[in-house]
mmCIF file of C-alpha atoms in Angstrom:
data_model
loop_
_atom_site.group_PDB
_atom_site.id
_atom_site.type_symbol
_atom_site.label_atom_id
_atom_site.label_comp_id
_atom_site.label_asym_id
_atom_site.label_seq_id
_atom_site.Cartn_x
_atom_site.Cartn_y
_atom_site.Cartn_z
ATOM 1 C CA ALA A 29 -12.522 208.263 25.539
ATOM 2 C CA GLN A 30 -11.448 211.697 24.521
ATOM 3 C CA SER A 31 -8.349 211.872 22.326
ATOM 4 C CA VAL A 32 -6.247 214.437 20.533
ATOM 5 C CA SER A 33 -4.451 213.696 17.283
ATOM 6 C CA GLN A 34 -1.655 215.708 15.752
ATOM 7 C CA HIS A 35 -1.031 214.678 12.173
ATOM 8 C CA ASN A 36 2.463 216.005 11.705
ATOM 9 C CA HIS A 37 5.061 214.347 13.885
ATOM 10 C CA HIS A 38 8.150 216.009 12.471
ATOM 11 C CA VAL A 39 8.160 219.090 10.290
ATOM 12 C CA ILE A 40 11.212 220.667 8.720
ATOM 13 C CA LEU A 41 10.931 224.142 7.221
ATOM 14 C CA SER A 42 13.210 226.862 6.006
ATOM 15 C CA GLU A 43 13.029 230.288 7.577
ATOM 16 C CA ALA A 44 10.210 232.478 6.232
ATOM 17 C CA ALA A 45 8.177 229.459 5.174
ATOM 18 C CA SER A 46 4.571 229.244 6.297
ATOM 19 C CA LEU A 47 3.535 226.762 8.952
ATOM 20 C CA GLU A 48 0.366 224.841 9.590
ATOM 21 C CA LEU A 49 0.159 222.081 12.176
ATOM 22 C CA GLY A 50 -2.935 219.949 12.279
ATOM 23 C CA CYS A 51 -4.850 219.035 15.408
ATOM 24 C CA ASN A 52 -8.074 217.070 15.677
ATOM 25 C CA TYR A 53 -9.900 215.980 18.773
ATOM 26 C CA SER A 54 -12.645 213.550 19.516
ATOM 27 C CA TYR A 55 -15.191 214.765 22.014
ATOM 28 C CA GLY A 56 -18.765 215.735 21.452
ATOM 29 C CA GLY A 57 -19.189 218.111 24.340
ATOM 30 C CA THR A 58 -17.935 221.577 25.115
ATOM 31 C CA VAL A 59 -14.165 221.838 25.061
ATOM 32 C CA ASN A 60 -11.469 224.396 25.550
ATOM 33 C CA LEU A 61 -8.532 224.167 23.162
ATOM 34 C CA PHE A 62 -4.872 225.023 23.592
ATOM 35 C CA TRP A 63 -1.549 225.028 21.835
ATOM 36 C CA TYR A 64 1.585 224.771 23.948
ATOM 37 C CA VAL A 65 5.212 225.075 22.904
ATOM 38 C CA GLN A 66 8.207 223.444 24.547
ATOM 39 C CA TYR A 67 11.589 224.822 23.576
ATOM 40 C CA PRO A 68 14.593 222.513 23.965
ATOM 41 C CA GLY A 69 15.348 222.016 27.633
ATOM 42 C CA GLN A 70 12.509 224.246 28.769
ATOM 43 C CA HIS A 71 9.040 223.812 30.159
ATOM 44 C CA LEU A 72 5.661 224.149 28.535
ATOM 45 C CA GLN A 73 4.589 227.609 27.472
ATOM 46 C CA LEU A 74 1.081 228.567 26.391
ATOM 47 C CA LEU A 75 0.924 229.812 22.800
ATOM 48 C CA LEU A 76 -2.786 230.429 22.562
ATOM 49 C CA LYS A 77 -6.148 229.222 23.764
ATOM 50 C CA TYR A 78 -9.740 229.054 22.654
ATOM 51 C CA PHE A 79 -12.691 229.051 25.028
ATOM 52 C CA SER A 80 -15.480 230.689 23.052
ATOM 53 C CA GLY A 81 -16.211 233.536 20.654
ATOM 54 C CA ASP A 82 -14.177 234.273 17.539
ATOM 55 C CA PRO A 83 -12.917 230.920 16.263
ATOM 56 C CA LEU A 84 -9.758 232.546 14.923
ATOM 57 C CA VAL A 85 -7.456 232.978 17.874
ATOM 58 C CA LYS A 86 -4.249 234.950 17.912
ATOM 59 C CA GLY A 87 -1.469 234.026 20.289
ATOM 60 C CA ILE A 88 2.050 235.035 21.113
ATOM 61 C CA LYS A 89 4.980 235.197 18.700
ATOM 62 C CA GLY A 90 2.775 235.584 15.622
ATOM 63 C CA PHE A 91 0.960 232.286 15.985
ATOM 64 C CA GLU A 92 -2.741 231.857 15.368
ATOM 65 C CA ALA A 93 -5.172 228.971 15.337
ATOM 66 C CA GLU A 94 -8.610 228.387 13.928
ATOM 67 C CA PHE A 95 -11.283 226.375 15.650
ATOM 68 C CA ILE A 96 -13.546 224.586 13.174
ATOM 69 C CA LYS A 97 -16.221 222.893 15.220
ATOM 70 C CA SER A 98 -17.668 220.883 12.356
ATOM 71 C CA LYS A 99 -14.262 219.333 11.709
ATOM 72 C CA PHE A 100 -13.255 218.974 15.375
ATOM 73 C CA SER A 101 -10.068 220.750 14.411
ATOM 74 C CA PHE A 102 -7.835 223.425 15.906
ATOM 75 C CA ASN A 103 -4.938 223.910 13.508
ATOM 76 C CA LEU A 104 -1.991 226.112 14.358
ATOM 77 C CA ARG A 105 -0.581 228.529 11.788
ATOM 78 C CA LYS A 106 2.200 231.023 11.384
ATOM 79 C CA PRO A 107 2.777 232.931 8.140
ATOM 80 C CA SER A 108 6.547 233.089 8.379
ATOM 81 C CA VAL A 109 8.579 230.926 10.745
ATOM 82 C CA GLN A 110 11.888 231.817 12.292
ATOM 83 C CA TRP A 111 14.799 229.683 13.356
ATOM 84 C CA SER A 112 13.829 230.437 16.970
ATOM 85 C CA ASP A 113 10.509 228.652 16.439
ATOM 86 C CA THR A 114 12.349 225.328 16.511
ATOM 87 C CA ALA A 115 10.570 223.484 19.309
ATOM 88 C CA GLU A 116 8.017 220.843 20.202
ATOM 89 C CA TYR A 117 4.384 221.865 19.764
ATOM 90 C CA PHE A 118 1.497 220.279 21.636
ATOM 91 C CA CYS A 119 -2.192 220.601 21.011
ATOM 92 C CA ALA A 120 -4.368 220.009 24.076
ATOM 93 C CA VAL A 121 -8.037 219.776 24.873
ATOM 94 C CA ASN A 122 -9.662 220.513 28.190
ATOM 95 C CA GLU A 123 -13.066 219.083 28.866
ATOM 96 C CA ALA A 124 -15.041 222.078 30.016
ATOM 97 C CA ASN A 125 -16.522 220.289 32.989
ATOM 98 C CA THR A 126 -13.443 218.454 34.264
ATOM 99 C CA GLY A 127 -10.433 220.709 33.887
ATOM 100 C CA LYS A 128 -8.047 217.938 32.876
ATOM 101 C CA LEU A 129 -5.917 218.342 29.767
ATOM 102 C CA ILE A 130 -5.494 215.702 27.119
ATOM 103 C CA PHE A 131 -2.439 216.284 24.947
ATOM 104 C CA GLY A 132 -1.740 215.320 21.387
ATOM 105 C CA GLN A 133 1.389 213.382 20.519
ATOM 106 C CA GLY A 134 3.331 216.523 19.760
ATOM 107 C CA THR A 135 4.981 217.863 16.608
ATOM 108 C CA THR A 136 8.667 218.535 16.374
ATOM 109 C CA LEU A 137 9.305 221.621 14.295
ATOM 110 C CA GLN A 138 12.773 222.177 12.939
ATOM 111 C CA VAL A 139 13.421 225.476 11.193
ATOM 112 C CA LYS A 140 16.563 225.679 9.114
ATOM 113 C CA PRO A 141 18.291 229.051 9.012
ATOM 114 C CA GLY B 29 -1.861 233.843 36.255
ATOM 115 C CA ALA B 30 -1.781 231.296 39.022
ATOM 116 C CA VAL B 31 1.595 230.236 40.372
ATOM 117 C CA VAL B 32 2.340 226.562 40.848
ATOM 118 C CA SER B 33 5.573 225.599 42.555
ATOM 119 C CA GLN B 34 6.952 222.108 42.203
ATOM 120 C CA HIS B 35 10.030 220.612 43.788
ATOM 121 C CA PRO B 36 12.466 219.146 43.627
ATOM 122 C CA SER B 37 13.292 220.152 40.079
ATOM 123 C CA TRP B 38 15.463 217.105 39.690
ATOM 124 C CA VAL B 39 16.232 214.033 41.762
ATOM 125 C CA ILE B 40 18.394 210.967 41.386
ATOM 126 C CA CYS B 41 17.531 207.943 43.468
ATOM 127 C CA LYS B 42 18.574 204.356 43.786
ATOM 128 C CA SER B 43 16.403 201.596 42.440
ATOM 129 C CA GLY B 44 13.984 200.356 45.093
ATOM 130 C CA THR B 45 13.739 203.602 47.013
ATOM 131 C CA SER B 46 10.836 206.029 47.118
ATOM 132 C CA VAL B 47 10.748 209.626 45.979
ATOM 133 C CA LYS B 48 8.268 212.323 46.947
ATOM 134 C CA ILE B 49 7.464 215.245 44.661
ATOM 135 C CA GLU B 50 5.629 218.263 46.018
ATOM 136 C CA CYS B 51 3.335 220.599 44.137
ATOM 137 C CA ARG B 52 2.144 223.784 45.794
ATOM 138 C CA SER B 53 -0.304 226.402 44.653
ATOM 139 C CA LEU B 54 1.127 229.687 45.883
ATOM 140 C CA ASP B 55 -1.606 232.192 45.304
ATOM 141 C CA PHE B 56 -4.812 230.214 45.035
ATOM 142 C CA GLN B 57 -6.611 227.267 46.548
ATOM 143 C CA ALA B 58 -6.782 224.202 44.384
ATOM 144 C CA THR B 59 -9.353 221.549 45.075
ATOM 145 C CA THR B 60 -8.070 219.654 42.055
ATOM 146 C CA MET B 61 -4.555 219.212 40.715
ATOM 147 C CA PHE B 62 -3.338 217.070 37.845
ATOM 148 C CA TRP B 63 -0.185 214.975 37.531
ATOM 149 C CA TYR B 64 1.426 214.301 34.167
ATOM 150 C CA ARG B 65 4.422 212.298 33.041
ATOM 151 C CA GLN B 66 6.539 213.045 30.009
ATOM 152 C CA PHE B 67 9.065 210.588 28.613
ATOM 153 C CA PRO B 68 11.885 211.963 26.453
ATOM 154 C CA LYS B 69 10.652 213.244 23.123
ATOM 155 C CA GLN B 70 7.107 212.203 23.909
ATOM 156 C CA SER B 71 3.928 213.972 24.882
ATOM 157 C CA LEU B 72 2.524 214.594 28.333
ATOM 158 C CA MET B 73 0.409 211.771 29.611
ATOM 159 C CA LEU B 74 -2.139 212.430 32.307
ATOM 160 C CA MET B 75 -1.447 210.122 35.218
ATOM 161 C CA ALA B 76 -4.035 211.099 37.763
ATOM 162 C CA THR B 77 -6.336 213.734 39.115
ATOM 163 C CA SER B 78 -5.596 214.758 42.682
ATOM 164 C CA ASN B 79 -8.635 215.691 44.730
ATOM 165 C CA GLU B 80 -8.324 217.584 48.000
ATOM 166 C CA GLY B 81 -9.541 215.519 50.902
ATOM 167 C CA SER B 82 -10.339 212.429 48.884
ATOM 168 C CA LYS B 83 -8.718 209.681 46.859
ATOM 169 C CA ALA B 84 -7.009 210.481 43.613
ATOM 170 C CA THR B 85 -8.475 209.331 40.334
ATOM 171 C CA TYR B 86 -5.972 207.422 38.218
ATOM 172 C CA GLU B 87 -5.927 207.095 34.457
ATOM 173 C CA GLN B 88 -6.077 203.675 32.900
ATOM 174 C CA GLY B 89 -2.768 201.856 33.081
ATOM 175 C CA VAL B 90 -1.335 203.909 35.937
ATOM 176 C CA GLU B 91 -0.545 201.861 39.045
ATOM 177 C CA LYS B 92 -2.107 203.599 42.007
ATOM 178 C CA ASP B 93 -0.024 201.606 44.486
ATOM 179 C CA LYS B 94 3.157 202.707 42.795
ATOM 180 C CA PHE B 95 2.290 206.352 42.311
ATOM 181 C CA LEU B 96 0.813 207.511 45.576
ATOM 182 C CA ILE B 97 -0.956 210.833 45.466
ATOM 183 C CA ASN B 98 -1.911 212.820 48.515
ATOM 184 C CA HIS B 99 -3.834 216.081 48.444
ATOM 185 C CA ALA B 100 -4.239 216.860 52.097
ATOM 186 C CA SER B 101 -4.707 220.599 51.790
ATOM 187 C CA LEU B 102 -5.936 223.133 49.266
ATOM 188 C CA THR B 103 -2.391 224.254 48.530
ATOM 189 C CA LEU B 104 -0.378 221.045 48.478
ATOM 190 C CA SER B 105 -0.472 217.868 46.433
ATOM 191 C CA THR B 106 2.268 215.247 46.558
ATOM 192 C CA LEU B 107 3.233 212.406 44.270
ATOM 193 C CA THR B 108 5.313 209.600 45.742
ATOM 194 C CA VAL B 109 6.972 207.156 43.410
ATOM 195 C CA THR B 110 7.346 204.023 45.490
ATOM 196 C CA SER B 111 9.965 201.336 44.917
ATOM 197 C CA ALA B 112 11.285 203.252 41.957
ATOM 198 C CA HIS B 113 12.832 201.424 39.031
ATOM 199 C CA PRO B 114 14.817 202.752 36.070
ATOM 200 C CA GLU B 115 11.729 202.602 33.869
ATOM 201 C CA ASP B 116 10.123 205.181 36.168
ATOM 202 C CA SER B 117 12.738 207.692 35.107
ATOM 203 C CA SER B 118 10.794 210.496 33.530
ATOM 204 C CA PHE B 119 9.726 214.116 33.791
ATOM 205 C CA TYR B 120 6.811 214.581 36.169
ATOM 206 C CA ILE B 121 4.682 217.722 35.990
ATOM 207 C CA CYS B 122 1.816 218.941 38.117
ATOM 208 C CA SER B 123 -0.749 221.465 37.033
ATOM 209 C CA PHE B 124 -3.854 223.251 38.028
ATOM 210 C CA SER B 125 -6.572 224.114 35.592
ATOM 211 C CA GLY B 126 -10.009 225.277 36.441
ATOM 212 C CA LEU B 127 -13.137 224.309 34.637
ATOM 213 C CA ASN B 128 -12.735 227.139 32.159
ATOM 214 C CA THR B 129 -9.222 228.400 32.579
ATOM 215 C CA GLU B 130 -5.871 227.625 31.054
ATOM 216 C CA ALA B 131 -3.604 225.187 32.851
ATOM 217 C CA PHE B 132 -0.844 226.464 35.094
ATOM 218 C CA PHE B 133 2.084 224.113 35.298
ATOM 219 C CA GLY B 134 4.718 223.488 37.879
ATOM 220 C CA GLN B 135 8.337 223.583 36.808
ATOM 221 C CA GLY B 136 8.463 219.817 36.562
ATOM 222 C CA THR B 137 10.649 217.224 38.258
ATOM 223 C CA ARG B 138 13.249 215.222 36.384
ATOM 224 C CA LEU B 139 13.462 211.818 38.085
ATOM 225 C CA THR B 140 16.383 209.545 37.321
ATOM 226 C CA VAL B 141 16.430 206.117 38.900
ATOM 227 C CA VAL B 142 19.815 204.405 38.884
#
């Protein structure tokens, strides 16, 4: 069965520090890849997505992610985090021929001011 | 993007009663909708795939007799939690995602069973 694994469960950073959250998936076919963010008390918001083309994807709020097919990875990065980036981050994979999303376990990011 | 409307946004019910959650696609026709459940501080777990005009497909471990899904039209899918118990308290979210599109989520329903 397809699965998504996020390696970092809880990350604590100081403002201006760089961020990288790992995401690996297990599926041999064509996939679409996503990162979602959930701010405290709010609903899911799409950060960025990859369907095809340039494997380096830029999203909102300065986030980017790189798809490395050989490593089945789609890591999220941000050069300099802000206190407002404190949230839960979810990596998700969409099988290209089914449409259903499989989510990773989520990573709680806490940014200290 | 597509608009998905879900309601109620929150509901409190007594143990043993049933609760219906509606999910509507406002500006598109959805042959397939997805239902997720999110426990506090946990990830979203896919519960089932709702197929218009046919039976829903449930993920392993999800009781189909407890979580009744009906997708009678191209714009409406419903999830009914039958004989609810406190352990069913959770955040339920519907979504639509095409074969090669991002997912569009409803606002979610916070269910509390007392």
